[in-house]
mmCIF file of N, CA and C in Angstrom:
data_model
loop_
_atom_site.group_PDB
_atom_site.id
_atom_site.type_symbol
_atom_site.label_atom_id
_atom_site.label_comp_id
_atom_site.label_asym_id
_atom_site.label_seq_id
_atom_site.Cartn_x
_atom_site.Cartn_y
_atom_site.Cartn_z
ATOM 1 N N MET A 28 78.361 132.431 103.505
ATOM 2 C CA MET A 28 78.603 131.418 102.520
ATOM 3 C C MET A 28 78.824 130.078 103.222
ATOM 4 N N SER A 29 78.279 129.021 102.703
ATOM 5 C CA SER A 29 78.373 127.696 103.301
ATOM 6 C C SER A 29 79.547 126.933 102.696
ATOM 7 N N HIS A 30 80.332 126.326 103.571
ATOM 8 C CA HIS A 30 81.448 125.504 103.120
ATOM 9 C C HIS A 30 81.173 124.072 103.526
ATOM 10 N N HIS A 31 81.435 123.143 102.631
ATOM 11 C CA HIS A 31 81.221 121.734 102.907
ATOM 12 C C HIS A 31 82.544 120.999 102.847
ATOM 13 N N ALA A 32 82.637 119.920 103.627
ATOM 14 C CA ALA A 32 83.827 119.081 103.569
ATOM 15 C C ALA A 32 83.892 118.429 102.200
ATOM 16 N N PRO A 33 85.091 118.256 101.682
ATOM 17 C CA PRO A 33 85.226 117.613 100.378
ATOM 18 C C PRO A 33 84.664 116.195 100.419
ATOM 19 N N SER A 34 83.997 115.809 99.344
ATOM 20 C CA SER A 34 83.456 114.452 99.296
ATOM 21 C C SER A 34 84.415 113.568 98.505
ATOM 22 N N GLY A 35 84.221 112.275 98.645
ATOM 23 C CA GLY A 35 85.081 111.334 97.957
ATOM 24 C C GLY A 35 86.297 111.001 98.785
ATOM 25 N N PRO A 36 87.053 110.055 98.310
ATOM 26 C CA PRO A 36 88.237 109.635 99.069
ATOM 27 C C PRO A 36 89.322 110.713 99.047
ATOM 28 N N PRO A 37 90.121 110.741 100.103
ATOM 29 C CA PRO A 37 91.228 111.710 100.134
ATOM 30 C C PRO A 37 92.272 111.359 99.068
ATOM 31 N N PRO A 38 93.052 112.339 98.662
ATOM 32 C CA PRO A 38 94.154 112.046 97.734
ATOM 33 C C PRO A 38 95.111 111.028 98.358
ATOM 34 N N LYS A 39 95.811 110.303 97.511
ATOM 35 C CA LYS A 39 96.714 109.254 97.994
ATOM 36 C C LYS A 39 97.781 109.795 98.934
ATOM 37 N N HIS A 40 98.302 110.987 98.676
ATOM 38 C CA HIS A 40 99.342 111.513 99.560
ATOM 39 C C HIS A 40 98.772 111.848 100.943
ATOM 40 N N HIS A 41 97.512 112.257 101.028
ATOM 41 C CA HIS A 41 96.877 112.478 102.336
ATOM 42 C C HIS A 41 96.714 111.147 103.067
ATOM 43 N N MET A 42 96.243 110.132 102.337
ATOM 44 C CA MET A 42 96.065 108.807 102.947
ATOM 45 C C MET A 42 97.396 108.252 103.435
ATOM 46 N N ALA A 43 98.429 108.382 102.626
ATOM 47 C CA ALA A 43 99.750 107.875 103.016
ATOM 48 C C ALA A 43 100.235 108.558 104.292
ATOM 49 N N LEU A 44 100.067 109.857 104.375
ATOM 50 C CA LEU A 44 100.496 110.588 105.571
ATOM 51 C C LEU A 44 99.674 110.188 106.784
ATOM 52 N N MET A 45 98.362 110.049 106.626
ATOM 53 C CA MET A 45 97.516 109.646 107.753
ATOM 54 C C MET A 45 97.865 108.229 108.216
ATOM 55 N N ILE A 46 98.075 107.322 107.274
ATOM 56 C CA ILE A 46 98.415 105.942 107.639
ATOM 57 C C ILE A 46 99.755 105.910 108.363
ATOM 58 N N TRP A 47 100.740 106.600 107.831
ATOM 59 C CA TRP A 47 102.042 106.627 108.487
ATOM 60 C C TRP A 47 101.935 107.254 109.881
ATOM 61 N N THR A 48 101.153 108.319 110.000
ATOM 62 C CA THR A 48 100.963 108.985 111.290
ATOM 63 C C THR A 48 100.319 108.052 112.301
ATOM 64 N N ALA A 49 99.492 107.137 111.855
ATOM 65 C CA ALA A 49 98.843 106.177 112.754
ATOM 66 C C ALA A 49 99.724 104.957 113.022
ATOM 67 N N VAL A 50 100.373 104.430 111.982
ATOM 68 C CA VAL A 50 101.099 103.169 112.105
ATOM 69 C C VAL A 50 102.419 103.335 112.860
ATOM 70 N N PHE A 51 103.208 104.308 112.516
ATOM 71 C CA PHE A 51 104.533 104.440 113.124
ATOM 72 C C PHE A 51 104.472 104.550 114.647
ATOM 73 N N PRO A 52 103.692 105.479 115.204
ATOM 74 C CA PRO A 52 103.659 105.561 116.672
ATOM 75 C C PRO A 52 103.048 104.319 117.317
ATOM 76 N N SER A 53 102.049 103.733 116.663
ATOM 77 C CA SER A 53 101.423 102.525 117.215
ATOM 78 C C SER A 53 102.431 101.384 117.294
ATOM 79 N N LEU A 54 103.154 101.160 116.216
ATOM 80 C CA LEU A 54 104.169 100.109 116.214
ATOM 81 C C LEU A 54 105.265 100.383 117.232
ATOM 82 N N THR A 55 105.679 101.634 117.322
ATOM 83 C CA THR A 55 106.741 101.997 118.257
ATOM 84 C C THR A 55 106.325 101.726 119.695
ATOM 85 N N VAL A 56 105.122 102.164 120.056
ATOM 86 C CA VAL A 56 104.637 101.968 121.427
ATOM 87 C C VAL A 56 104.458 100.483 121.731
ATOM 88 N N LEU A 57 103.828 99.746 120.822
ATOM 89 C CA LEU A 57 103.630 98.316 121.062
ATOM 90 C C LEU A 57 104.951 97.558 121.117
ATOM 91 N N GLU A 58 105.878 97.901 120.257
ATOM 92 C CA GLU A 58 107.197 97.254 120.309
ATOM 93 C C GLU A 58 107.854 97.527 121.661
ATOM 94 N N PHE A 59 107.785 98.748 122.122
ATOM 95 C CA PHE A 59 108.371 99.099 123.417
ATOM 96 C C PHE A 59 107.702 98.325 124.550
ATOM 97 N N LEU A 60 106.368 98.269 124.526
ATOM 98 C CA LEU A 60 105.636 97.597 125.599
ATOM 99 C C LEU A 60 105.759 96.081 125.558
ATOM 100 N N LEU A 61 105.755 95.502 124.372
ATOM 101 C CA LEU A 61 105.716 94.049 124.235
ATOM 102 C C LEU A 61 107.079 93.403 124.007
ATOM 103 N N HIS A 62 108.111 94.191 123.850
ATOM 104 C CA HIS A 62 109.432 93.643 123.543
ATOM 105 C C HIS A 62 109.874 92.549 124.520
ATOM 106 N N PRO A 63 109.679 92.722 125.830
ATOM 107 C CA PRO A 63 110.118 91.646 126.738
ATOM 108 C C PRO A 63 109.459 90.302 126.441
ATOM 109 N N TRP A 64 108.206 90.308 125.993
ATOM 110 C CA TRP A 64 107.493 89.058 125.719
ATOM 111 C C TRP A 64 107.762 88.528 124.309
ATOM 112 N N LEU A 65 108.069 89.442 123.389
ATOM 113 C CA LEU A 65 108.265 89.032 121.999
ATOM 114 C C LEU A 65 109.719 88.726 121.659
ATOM 115 N N ALA A 66 110.644 89.150 122.500
ATOM 116 C CA ALA A 66 112.072 89.068 122.174
ATOM 117 C C ALA A 66 112.525 87.645 121.854
ATOM 118 N N GLY A 67 111.946 86.654 122.477
ATOM 119 C CA GLY A 67 112.368 85.283 122.237
ATOM 120 C C GLY A 67 111.784 84.656 120.991
ATOM 121 N N LEU A 68 110.829 85.322 120.370
ATOM 122 C CA LEU A 68 110.179 84.775 119.173
ATOM 123 C C LEU A 68 110.985 85.106 117.920
ATOM 124 N N PRO A 69 110.860 84.285 116.894
ATOM 125 C CA PRO A 69 111.465 84.668 115.606
ATOM 126 C C PRO A 69 110.851 85.977 115.103
ATOM 127 N N MET A 70 111.639 86.707 114.323
ATOM 128 C CA MET A 70 111.197 88.024 113.857
ATOM 129 C C MET A 70 109.863 87.957 113.118
ATOM 130 N N VAL A 71 109.644 86.916 112.340
ATOM 131 C CA VAL A 71 108.387 86.798 111.589
ATOM 132 C C VAL A 71 107.202 86.707 112.551
ATOM 133 N N LEU A 72 107.333 85.969 113.636
ATOM 134 C CA LEU A 72 106.245 85.877 114.611
ATOM 135 C C LEU A 72 106.072 87.190 115.374
ATOM 136 N N GLN A 73 107.165 87.873 115.665
ATOM 137 C CA GLN A 73 107.062 89.195 116.297
ATOM 138 C C GLN A 73 106.266 90.138 115.402
ATOM 139 N N THR A 74 106.597 90.127 114.118
ATOM 140 C CA THR A 74 105.894 90.986 113.156
ATOM 141 C C THR A 74 104.429 90.593 113.044
ATOM 142 N N LEU A 75 104.150 89.301 113.047
ATOM 143 C CA LEU A 75 102.770 88.821 112.984
ATOM 144 C C LEU A 75 101.961 89.327 114.179
ATOM 145 N N VAL A 76 102.507 89.193 115.373
ATOM 146 C CA VAL A 76 101.797 89.644 116.587
ATOM 147 C C VAL A 76 101.589 91.151 116.550
ATOM 148 N N LEU A 77 102.645 91.900 116.257
ATOM 149 C CA LEU A 77 102.524 93.360 116.237
ATOM 150 C C LEU A 77 101.525 93.833 115.181
ATOM 151 N N SER A 78 101.589 93.260 113.990
ATOM 152 C CA SER A 78 100.664 93.695 112.941
ATOM 153 C C SER A 78 99.230 93.298 113.270
ATOM 154 N N ALA A 79 99.049 92.140 113.909
ATOM 155 C CA ALA A 79 97.699 91.712 114.298
ATOM 156 C C ALA A 79 97.099 92.660 115.331
ATOM 157 N N LEU A 80 97.926 93.300 116.120
ATOM 158 C CA LEU A 80 97.435 94.275 117.105
ATOM 159 C C LEU A 80 97.289 95.674 116.510
ATOM 160 N N VAL A 81 98.249 96.064 115.689
ATOM 161 C CA VAL A 81 98.256 97.432 115.162
ATOM 162 C C VAL A 81 97.178 97.661 114.111
ATOM 163 N N VAL A 82 96.980 96.732 113.207
ATOM 164 C CA VAL A 82 96.039 96.949 112.103
ATOM 165 C C VAL A 82 94.625 97.272 112.600
ATOM 166 N N PRO A 83 94.040 96.491 113.516
ATOM 167 C CA PRO A 83 92.694 96.864 113.986
ATOM 168 C C PRO A 83 92.659 98.221 114.692
ATOM 169 N N VAL A 84 93.688 98.525 115.456
ATOM 170 C CA VAL A 84 93.731 99.828 116.145
ATOM 171 C C VAL A 84 93.774 100.961 115.127
ATOM 172 N N VAL A 85 94.590 100.795 114.110
ATOM 173 C CA VAL A 85 94.697 101.830 113.077
ATOM 174 C C VAL A 85 93.390 101.965 112.309
ATOM 175 N N VAL A 86 92.807 100.843 111.891
ATOM 176 C CA VAL A 86 91.612 100.879 111.044
ATOM 177 C C VAL A 86 90.396 101.398 111.791
ATOM 178 N N TRP A 87 90.171 100.909 113.009
ATOM 179 C CA TRP A 87 88.927 101.237 113.702
ATOM 180 C C TRP A 87 89.031 102.349 114.736
ATOM 181 N N VAL A 88 90.241 102.717 115.124
ATOM 182 C CA VAL A 88 90.376 103.761 116.145
ATOM 183 C C VAL A 88 91.061 105.001 115.588
ATOM 184 N N LEU A 89 92.262 104.829 115.062
ATOM 185 C CA LEU A 89 93.066 105.995 114.689
ATOM 186 C C LEU A 89 92.672 106.632 113.366
ATOM 187 N N MET A 90 92.436 105.823 112.322
ATOM 188 C CA MET A 90 92.099 106.419 111.022
ATOM 189 C C MET A 90 90.807 107.226 111.050
ATOM 190 N N PRO A 91 89.726 106.741 111.687
ATOM 191 C CA PRO A 91 88.533 107.598 111.743
ATOM 192 C C PRO A 91 88.810 108.945 112.421
ATOM 193 N N ARG A 92 89.618 108.920 113.464
ATOM 194 C CA ARG A 92 89.954 110.184 114.141
ATOM 195 C C ARG A 92 90.810 111.080 113.258
ATOM 196 N N LEU A 93 91.793 110.498 112.592
ATOM 197 C CA LEU A 93 92.625 111.292 111.700
ATOM 198 C C LEU A 93 91.814 111.847 110.533
ATOM 199 N N GLN A 94 90.851 111.085 110.030
ATOM 200 C CA GLN A 94 90.006 111.583 108.942
ATOM 201 C C GLN A 94 89.140 112.746 109.410
ATOM 202 N N ARG A 95 88.634 112.682 110.649
ATOM 203 C CA ARG A 95 87.864 113.815 111.182
ATOM 204 C C ARG A 95 88.746 115.052 111.328
ATOM 205 N N VAL A 96 89.958 114.863 111.833
ATOM 206 C CA VAL A 96 90.891 115.987 111.975
ATOM 207 C C VAL A 96 91.198 116.581 110.603
ATOM 208 N N ARG A 97 91.441 115.726 109.615
ATOM 209 C CA ARG A 97 91.701 116.195 108.256
ATOM 210 C C ARG A 97 90.518 116.991 107.719
ATOM 211 N N GLY A 98 89.300 116.482 107.930
ATOM 212 C CA GLY A 98 88.107 117.183 107.466
ATOM 213 C C GLY A 98 87.962 118.559 108.103
ATOM 214 N N ARG A 99 88.180 118.624 109.417
ATOM 215 C CA ARG A 99 88.101 119.925 110.103
ATOM 216 C C ARG A 99 89.176 120.880 109.610
ATOM 217 N N LEU A 100 90.384 120.355 109.380
ATOM 218 C CA LEU A 100 91.468 121.191 108.883
ATOM 219 C C LEU A 100 91.146 121.722 107.490
ATOM 220 N N LEU A 101 90.616 120.855 106.632
ATOM 221 C CA LEU A 101 90.263 121.313 105.281
ATOM 222 C C LEU A 101 89.153 122.353 105.299
ATOM 223 N N LEU A 102 88.175 122.169 106.193
ATOM 224 C CA LEU A 102 87.115 123.172 106.322
ATOM 225 C C LEU A 102 87.675 124.503 106.790
ATOM 226 N N ARG A 103 88.559 124.439 107.759
ATOM 227 C CA ARG A 103 89.171 125.668 108.273
ATOM 228 C C ARG A 103 89.987 126.364 107.193
ATOM 229 N N LEU A 104 90.726 125.580 106.418
ATOM 230 C CA LEU A 104 91.515 126.170 105.334
ATOM 231 C C LEU A 104 90.615 126.742 104.246
ATOM 232 N N ALA A 105 89.476 126.107 103.982
ATOM 233 C CA ALA A 105 88.551 126.592 102.958
ATOM 234 C C ALA A 105 87.914 127.921 103.367
ATOM 235 N N ARG A 106 87.749 128.127 104.671
ATOM 236 C CA ARG A 106 87.143 129.380 105.157
ATOM 237 C C ARG A 106 88.104 130.557 105.037
ATOM 238 N N ASP A 107 89.404 130.253 105.104
ATOM 239 C CA ASP A 107 90.404 131.352 105.061
ATOM 240 C C ASP A 107 90.632 131.853 103.673
#
């Protein structure tokens, strides 16, 4: 029997979990690495710099990978 990956966008709770899984560690690592350089800036500028770095990484690097992992997991669960 042939199993196919689900089509269409993932449910909102899947998207929320994937986004959080990508954003939280990315922000944590960048904050840790960049804190010495950002510490003197106002918080709004710190947030601007961090978000300007994290958003492209999440959108173009981490989310596609997380979506592939989700697809493989769903296929594996569908086979069982």
